[in-house]
Coordinates of N, CA and C in Angstrom, one line a residue:
X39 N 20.8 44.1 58.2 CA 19.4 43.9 58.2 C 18.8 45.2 57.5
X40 N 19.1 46.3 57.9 CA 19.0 47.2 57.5 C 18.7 47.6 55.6
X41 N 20.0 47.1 54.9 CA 19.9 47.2 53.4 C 19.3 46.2 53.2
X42 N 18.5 45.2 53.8 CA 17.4 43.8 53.2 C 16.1 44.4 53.4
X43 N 16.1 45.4 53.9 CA 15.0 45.9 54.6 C 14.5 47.3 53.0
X44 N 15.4 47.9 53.0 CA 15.6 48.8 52.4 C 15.9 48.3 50.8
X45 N 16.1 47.2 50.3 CA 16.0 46.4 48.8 C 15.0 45.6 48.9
X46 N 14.4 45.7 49.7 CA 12.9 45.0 49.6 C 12.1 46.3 49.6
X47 N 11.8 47.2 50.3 CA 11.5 48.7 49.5 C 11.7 49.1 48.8
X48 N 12.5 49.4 48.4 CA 12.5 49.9 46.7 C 12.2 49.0 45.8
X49 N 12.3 47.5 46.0 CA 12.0 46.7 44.7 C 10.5 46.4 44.7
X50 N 9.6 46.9 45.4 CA 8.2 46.9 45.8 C 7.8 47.8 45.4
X51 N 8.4 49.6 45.5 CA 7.9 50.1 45.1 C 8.4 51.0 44.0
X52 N 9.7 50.2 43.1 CA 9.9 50.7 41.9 C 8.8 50.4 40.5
X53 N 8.8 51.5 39.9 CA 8.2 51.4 39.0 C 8.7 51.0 37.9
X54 N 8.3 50.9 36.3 CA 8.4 49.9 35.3 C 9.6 51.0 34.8
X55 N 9.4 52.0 34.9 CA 9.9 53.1 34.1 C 11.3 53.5 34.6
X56 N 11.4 53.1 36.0 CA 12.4 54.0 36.6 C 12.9 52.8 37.4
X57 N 14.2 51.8 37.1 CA 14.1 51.2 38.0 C 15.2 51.1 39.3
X58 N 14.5 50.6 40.3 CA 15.5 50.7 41.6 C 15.8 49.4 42.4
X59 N 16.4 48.5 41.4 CA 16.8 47.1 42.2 C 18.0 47.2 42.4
X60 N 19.3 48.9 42.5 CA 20.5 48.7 42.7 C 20.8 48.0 44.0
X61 N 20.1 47.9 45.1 CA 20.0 47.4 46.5 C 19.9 45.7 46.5
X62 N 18.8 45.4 45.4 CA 18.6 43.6 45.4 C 19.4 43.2 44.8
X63 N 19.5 41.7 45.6 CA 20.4 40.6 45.6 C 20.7 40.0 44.2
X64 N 21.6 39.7 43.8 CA 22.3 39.9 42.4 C 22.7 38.1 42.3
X65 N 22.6 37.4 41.6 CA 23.1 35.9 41.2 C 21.5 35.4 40.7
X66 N 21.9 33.5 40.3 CA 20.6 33.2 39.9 C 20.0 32.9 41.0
X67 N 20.2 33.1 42.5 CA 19.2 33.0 43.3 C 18.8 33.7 43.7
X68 N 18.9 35.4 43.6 CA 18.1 36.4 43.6 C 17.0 36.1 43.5
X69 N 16.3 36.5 44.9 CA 14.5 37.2 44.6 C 14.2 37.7 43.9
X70 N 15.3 38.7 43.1 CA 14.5 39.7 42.3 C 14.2 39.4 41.0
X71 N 13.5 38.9 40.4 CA 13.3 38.7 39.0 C 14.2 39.4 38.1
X72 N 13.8 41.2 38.6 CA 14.7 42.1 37.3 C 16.3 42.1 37.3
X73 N 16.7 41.7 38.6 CA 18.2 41.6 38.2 C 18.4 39.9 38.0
X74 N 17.9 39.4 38.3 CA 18.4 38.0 37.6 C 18.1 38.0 35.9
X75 N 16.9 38.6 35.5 CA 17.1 38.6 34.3 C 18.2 39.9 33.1
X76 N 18.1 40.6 33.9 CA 19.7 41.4 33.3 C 21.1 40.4 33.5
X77 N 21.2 39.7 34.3 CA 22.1 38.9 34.6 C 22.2 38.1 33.4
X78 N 21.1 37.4 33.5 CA 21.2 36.2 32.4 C 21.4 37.0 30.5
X79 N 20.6 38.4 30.5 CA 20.6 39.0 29.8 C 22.0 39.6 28.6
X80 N 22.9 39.9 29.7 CA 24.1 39.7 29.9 C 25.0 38.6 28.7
X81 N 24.7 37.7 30.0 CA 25.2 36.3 29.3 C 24.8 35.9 28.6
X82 N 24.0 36.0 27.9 CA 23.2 35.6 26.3 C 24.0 36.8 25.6
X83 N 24.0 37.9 25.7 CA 24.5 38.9 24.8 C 25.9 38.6 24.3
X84 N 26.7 38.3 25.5 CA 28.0 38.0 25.6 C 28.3 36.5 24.3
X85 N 27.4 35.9 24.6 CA 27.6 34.4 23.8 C 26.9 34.8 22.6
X86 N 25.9 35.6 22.0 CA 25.5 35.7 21.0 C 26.8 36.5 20.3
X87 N 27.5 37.6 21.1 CA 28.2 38.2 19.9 C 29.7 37.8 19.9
X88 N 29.8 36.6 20.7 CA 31.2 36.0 19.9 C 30.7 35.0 18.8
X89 N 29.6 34.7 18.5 CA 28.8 34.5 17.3 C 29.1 35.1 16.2
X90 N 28.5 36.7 16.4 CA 28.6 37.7 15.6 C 29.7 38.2 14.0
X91 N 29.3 38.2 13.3 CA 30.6 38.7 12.4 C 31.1 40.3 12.8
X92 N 32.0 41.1 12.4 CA 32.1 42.5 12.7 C 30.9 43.4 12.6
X93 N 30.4 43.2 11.2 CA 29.2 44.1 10.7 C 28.0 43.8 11.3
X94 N 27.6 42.9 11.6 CA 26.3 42.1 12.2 C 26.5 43.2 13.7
X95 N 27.8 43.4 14.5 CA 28.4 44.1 16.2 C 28.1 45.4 15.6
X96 N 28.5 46.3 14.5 CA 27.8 47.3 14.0 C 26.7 47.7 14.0
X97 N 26.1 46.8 13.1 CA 24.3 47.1 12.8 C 23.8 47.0 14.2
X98 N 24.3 46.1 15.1 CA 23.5 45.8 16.3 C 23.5 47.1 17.8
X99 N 24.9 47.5 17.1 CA 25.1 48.8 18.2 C 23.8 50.1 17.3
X100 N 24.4 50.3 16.4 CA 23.6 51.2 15.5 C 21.8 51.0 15.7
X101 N 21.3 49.7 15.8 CA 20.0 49.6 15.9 C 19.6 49.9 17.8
X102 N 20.3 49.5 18.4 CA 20.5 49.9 19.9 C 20.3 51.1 20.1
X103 N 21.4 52.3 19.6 CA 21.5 53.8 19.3 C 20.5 54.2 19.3
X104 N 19.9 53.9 17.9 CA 18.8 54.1 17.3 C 16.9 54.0 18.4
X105 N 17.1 53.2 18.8 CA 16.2 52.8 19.9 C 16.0 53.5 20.5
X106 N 17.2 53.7 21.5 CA 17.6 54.5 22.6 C 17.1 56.4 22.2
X107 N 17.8 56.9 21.6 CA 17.4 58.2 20.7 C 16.0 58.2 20.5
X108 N 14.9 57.5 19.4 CA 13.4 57.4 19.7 C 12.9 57.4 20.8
X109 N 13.4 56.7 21.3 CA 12.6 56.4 23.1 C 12.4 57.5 24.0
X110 N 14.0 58.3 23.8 CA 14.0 59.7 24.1 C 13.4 60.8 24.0
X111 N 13.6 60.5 22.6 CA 12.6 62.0 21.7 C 11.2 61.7 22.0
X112 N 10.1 60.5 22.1 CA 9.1 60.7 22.2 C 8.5 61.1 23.5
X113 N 9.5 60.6 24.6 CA 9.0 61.1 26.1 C 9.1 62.7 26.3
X114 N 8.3 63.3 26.4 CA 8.2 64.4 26.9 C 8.3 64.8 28.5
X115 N 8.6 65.5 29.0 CA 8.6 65.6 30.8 C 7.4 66.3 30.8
X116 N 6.8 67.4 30.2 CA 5.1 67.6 30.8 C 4.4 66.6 30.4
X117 N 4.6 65.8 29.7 CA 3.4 64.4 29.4 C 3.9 63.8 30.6
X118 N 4.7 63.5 31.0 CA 4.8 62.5 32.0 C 3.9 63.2 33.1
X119 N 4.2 64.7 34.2 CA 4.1 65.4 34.9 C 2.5 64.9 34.6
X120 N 2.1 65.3 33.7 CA 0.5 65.2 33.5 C -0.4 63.9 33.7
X121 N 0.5 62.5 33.2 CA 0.1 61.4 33.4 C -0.1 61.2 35.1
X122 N 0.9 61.7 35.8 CA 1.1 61.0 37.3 C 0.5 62.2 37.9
X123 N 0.0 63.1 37.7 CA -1.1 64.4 38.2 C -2.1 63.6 37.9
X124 N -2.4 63.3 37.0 CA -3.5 63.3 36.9 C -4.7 61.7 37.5
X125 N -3.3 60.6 37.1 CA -3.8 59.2 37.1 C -3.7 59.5 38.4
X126 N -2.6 60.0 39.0 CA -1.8 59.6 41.0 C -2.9 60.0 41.8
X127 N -3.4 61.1 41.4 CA -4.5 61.9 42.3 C -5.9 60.9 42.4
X128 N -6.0 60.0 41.2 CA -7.2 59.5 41.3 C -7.2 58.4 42.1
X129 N -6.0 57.8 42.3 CA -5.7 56.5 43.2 C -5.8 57.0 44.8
X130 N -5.3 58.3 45.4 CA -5.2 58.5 46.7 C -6.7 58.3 46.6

C-alpha cells in the first residue's frame, strides 16, 4: 500500500522536465500515461528498426546524439535556478 501511495505522489507531482514515474505501474494498463507511452514507444522503435537498412540505424543514432548534446548545451543551471526563483515565489 505503501509504494501505491508513494507512485501516486511522485506521478502528481513530477514535473515535465524531471521525470519520476520510476514507482508507476508499468504495462498497457497502467494509470500512468508516461510509462505506457515509453512502453509502446519502445515497441514501435523496436519494429521500425528491423525495418531499417544499416545506414538509415546510423544516421538515426547520430541525429539522436546530436539532439541530446543541443538540448544540453542550451540548458544553463543559473537560467533554470532563476526561472523556479523567480516564477515558484510567485505561485506560494
Amino acid at each position: 500500500m505503501r509504494n501505491e501511495i508513494y507512485a501516486t505522489l511522485d506521478h502528481k507531482l513530477s514535473p515535465d522536465d524531471e521525470s519520476k514515474h520510476d514507482k508507476c505501474p508499468r504495462g498497457e494498463n497502467s494509470w500512468c500515461i508516461f510509462n505506457d507511452g515509453v512502453e509502446t514507444d519502445e515497441r514501435r522503435i523496436k519494429f521500425s528498426e528491423r525495418s531499417l537498412t544499416d545506414n538509415a540505424k546510423v544516421a538515426r543514432s547520430s541525429v539522436k546524439s546530436s539532439r541530446v548534446t543541443y538540448r544540453n548545451s542550451t540548458l544553463s543551471t543559473p537560467s533554470i535556478f532563476y526561472l523556479r526563483s523567480t516564477f515558484g515565489e510567485q505561485q506560494r
